[in-house]
Amino acid sequence: MEIEVTPLPGIGVCKDFSLRQARRRIGVVERRDGSVELIVSRVDDPDTTVSIPLSDSEIDVLAGLLGVPAVTTAEDRSGAGGLTTRQLGIDRGSPFDGRPLADTEMRTRTGVSIVAVVRAGVAIPSPATDFVLVAGDRVVTVGTGAGLDAAARLLTRG
């Protein structure tokens, strides 16, 4: 299943996908001000979109109903040669939410390598540079402690 990420100039970004059986599209609009709306539209008529604003607590409840685990801390795994792996989250409001992996320039800017992305509990190993990051993704990284700290800052501030 493919998530479409559509920039909405001056508004934010829309992330949605098709529900084949129901002939509908479902997704979210994440506004620049941080607010989120659940959207449902007909595949053949996107102008019939129903939009439901969600509070942060409603987002958490809906995520729980859908079985999305709450991840609140980075997971570190120490390895040989001073290298560590860490999962870094792409949060709502991240400058890279809705942008391709290449835009991070992660290795050039921090010396850290991105080895996988975990989306909705599914690992995507060795993502290509055109892979589009979305809020909720967990980026699996390898680097030194200082590099990983820089990578975490980069993903939150750009």
Short mmCIF file of C-alpha atoms in Angstrom, two decimals:
data_model
loop_
_atom_site.label_atom_id
_atom_site.label_comp_id
_atom_site.label_asym_id
_atom_site.label_seq_id
_atom_site.Cartn_x
_atom_site.Cartn_y
_atom_site.Cartn_z
CA MET A 1 0.00 0.00 0.00
CA GLU A 2 1.37 3.39 -0.96
CA ILE A 3 0.94 6.56 1.06
CA GLU A 4 0.65 9.67 -1.08
CA VAL A 5 2.24 12.77 0.41
CA THR A 6 0.89 16.00 -1.08
CA PRO A 7 2.28 19.40 -0.07
CA LEU A 8 -0.48 21.95 0.49
CA PRO A 9 1.20 25.34 -0.01
CA GLY A 10 0.49 27.68 2.88
CA ILE A 11 -1.47 24.97 4.71
CA GLY A 12 0.74 21.96 5.42
CA VAL A 13 0.82 18.45 4.00
CA CYS A 14 -1.78 15.79 3.18
CA LYS A 15 -0.90 12.11 3.63
CA ASP A 16 -3.47 9.63 2.40
CA PHE A 17 -4.02 6.24 0.78
CA SER A 18 -6.79 4.36 -1.06
CA LEU A 19 -9.15 1.89 0.57
CA ARG A 20 -9.81 -0.46 -2.33
CA GLN A 21 -12.96 -2.16 -1.08
CA ALA A 22 -14.67 1.04 0.06
CA ARG A 23 -13.55 3.11 -2.96
CA ARG A 24 -12.47 5.84 -0.57
CA ARG A 25 -9.27 7.63 0.38
CA ILE A 26 -8.38 8.12 4.02
CA GLY A 27 -5.61 10.15 5.53
CA VAL A 28 -4.58 13.17 7.51
CA VAL A 29 -3.88 16.80 6.84
CA GLU A 30 -1.12 18.10 9.07
CA ARG A 31 -1.32 21.88 9.15
CA ARG A 32 1.64 24.19 9.59
CA ASP A 33 0.21 25.31 12.95
CA GLY A 34 0.47 21.72 14.24
CA SER A 35 -3.22 20.88 14.03
CA VAL A 36 -4.30 17.61 12.42
CA GLU A 37 -7.45 16.62 10.54
CA LEU A 38 -8.62 13.13 9.65
CA ILE A 39 -9.93 13.16 6.07
CA VAL A 40 -12.09 10.76 4.09
CA SER A 41 -12.98 11.27 0.42
CA ARG A 42 -14.29 9.34 -2.55
CA VAL A 43 -11.62 8.01 -4.90
CA ASP A 44 -13.51 9.33 -7.93
CA ASP A 45 -14.44 12.70 -6.38
CA PRO A 46 -11.86 14.26 -4.03
CA ASP A 47 -14.07 17.36 -3.67
CA THR A 48 -16.41 15.36 -1.42
CA THR A 49 -13.84 15.21 1.37
CA VAL A 50 -15.06 15.01 4.95
CA SER A 51 -12.61 16.60 7.39
CA ILE A 52 -12.57 15.90 11.14
CA PRO A 53 -10.25 18.01 13.32
CA LEU A 54 -8.41 15.93 15.96
CA SER A 55 -6.85 17.02 19.26
CA ASP A 56 -3.54 15.53 20.38
CA SER A 57 -5.33 13.23 22.83
CA GLU A 58 -7.76 12.10 20.10
CA ILE A 59 -4.80 11.33 17.83
CA ASP A 60 -3.25 9.21 20.59
CA VAL A 61 -6.52 7.34 21.19
CA LEU A 62 -7.05 6.70 17.48
CA ALA A 63 -3.45 5.49 17.12
CA GLY A 64 -4.05 3.13 20.05
CA LEU A 65 -7.22 1.79 18.46
CA LEU A 66 -5.25 1.09 15.29
CA GLY A 67 -2.58 -0.76 17.27
CA VAL A 68 0.22 1.76 16.83
CA PRO A 69 2.67 1.43 19.71
CA ALA A 70 3.58 4.58 21.60
CA VAL A 71 7.30 5.15 21.24
CA THR A 72 8.64 7.83 23.51
CA THR A 73 12.39 7.27 23.75
CA ALA A 74 15.21 6.59 21.35
CA GLU A 75 16.56 3.07 21.43
CA ASP A 76 20.35 2.78 21.53
CA ARG A 77 22.39 -0.33 20.84
CA SER A 78 26.13 -0.07 21.41
CA GLY A 79 28.37 -1.88 19.00
CA ALA A 80 32.01 -2.36 18.10
CA GLY A 81 34.40 0.46 17.33
CA GLY A 82 32.43 3.14 19.15
CA LEU A 83 29.47 2.84 16.78
CA THR A 84 25.91 2.86 18.05
CA THR A 85 22.54 2.32 16.43
CA ARG A 86 19.64 4.53 17.35
CA GLN A 87 16.06 4.85 16.20
CA LEU A 88 15.12 8.48 15.65
CA GLY A 89 11.53 9.56 15.18
CA ILE A 90 10.12 11.74 12.45
CA ASP A 91 7.61 13.77 14.42
CA ARG A 92 4.80 15.96 13.24
CA GLY A 93 6.41 19.29 12.50
CA SER A 94 9.79 17.81 11.58
CA PRO A 95 11.31 19.76 8.69
CA PHE A 96 11.70 16.41 6.88
CA ASP A 97 8.11 15.20 7.28
CA GLY A 98 6.88 14.73 3.71
CA ARG A 99 10.33 15.14 2.18
CA PRO A 100 12.69 12.64 0.54
CA LEU A 101 15.44 11.05 2.58
CA ALA A 102 18.09 12.74 0.40
CA ASP A 103 16.97 16.15 1.69
CA THR A 104 18.35 15.30 5.14
CA GLU A 105 21.92 15.07 3.78
CA MET A 106 22.38 12.95 6.91
CA ARG A 107 25.81 11.43 6.20
CA THR A 108 27.31 14.70 4.94
CA ARG A 109 25.94 16.80 7.80
CA THR A 110 26.39 14.38 10.73
CA GLY A 111 28.53 11.41 9.62
CA VAL A 112 25.57 9.12 10.44
CA SER A 113 24.15 6.49 8.08
CA ILE A 114 20.46 5.68 7.75
CA VAL A 115 20.19 1.90 7.43
CA ALA A 116 16.42 1.42 7.61
CA VAL A 117 13.09 3.12 8.23
CA VAL A 118 10.35 1.56 10.33
CA ARG A 119 6.88 2.64 9.21
CA ALA A 120 3.75 1.35 10.92
CA GLY A 121 5.76 -1.50 12.42
CA VAL A 122 7.25 -2.60 9.07
CA ALA A 123 11.00 -2.28 8.51
CA ILE A 124 12.16 -0.89 5.18
CA PRO A 125 15.87 -1.76 4.91
CA SER A 126 18.28 0.43 2.93
CA PRO A 127 15.71 3.00 1.80
CA ALA A 128 16.53 4.80 -1.45
CA THR A 129 17.34 8.50 -1.43
CA ASP A 130 13.93 9.29 -2.98
CA PHE A 131 12.10 7.51 -0.11
CA VAL A 132 9.68 10.06 1.40
CA LEU A 133 9.72 10.33 5.19
CA VAL A 134 6.42 10.82 7.02
CA ALA A 135 5.51 11.64 10.62
CA GLY A 136 5.55 8.47 12.70
CA ASP A 137 8.49 6.94 10.84
CA ARG A 138 11.39 5.64 12.95
CA VAL A 139 14.72 6.17 11.18
CA VAL A 140 17.29 3.50 12.11
CA THR A 141 20.72 5.12 12.19
CA VAL A 142 24.34 4.07 12.79
CA GLY A 143 27.11 6.39 13.96
CA THR A 144 29.07 7.74 16.87
CA GLY A 145 27.27 9.09 19.92
CA ALA A 146 28.04 12.68 18.92
CA GLY A 147 26.93 12.04 15.34
CA LEU A 148 23.67 10.46 16.51
CA ASP A 149 22.98 13.44 18.78
CA ALA A 150 23.55 15.74 15.79
CA ALA A 151 21.25 13.56 13.67
CA ALA A 152 18.49 13.81 16.28
CA ARG A 153 18.82 17.60 16.28
CA LEU A 154 18.81 17.68 12.48
CA LEU A 155 15.58 15.68 12.21
CA THR A 156 13.80 18.02 14.63
CA ARG A 157 15.19 21.38 13.49
CA GLY A 158 16.44 20.92 9.94
#
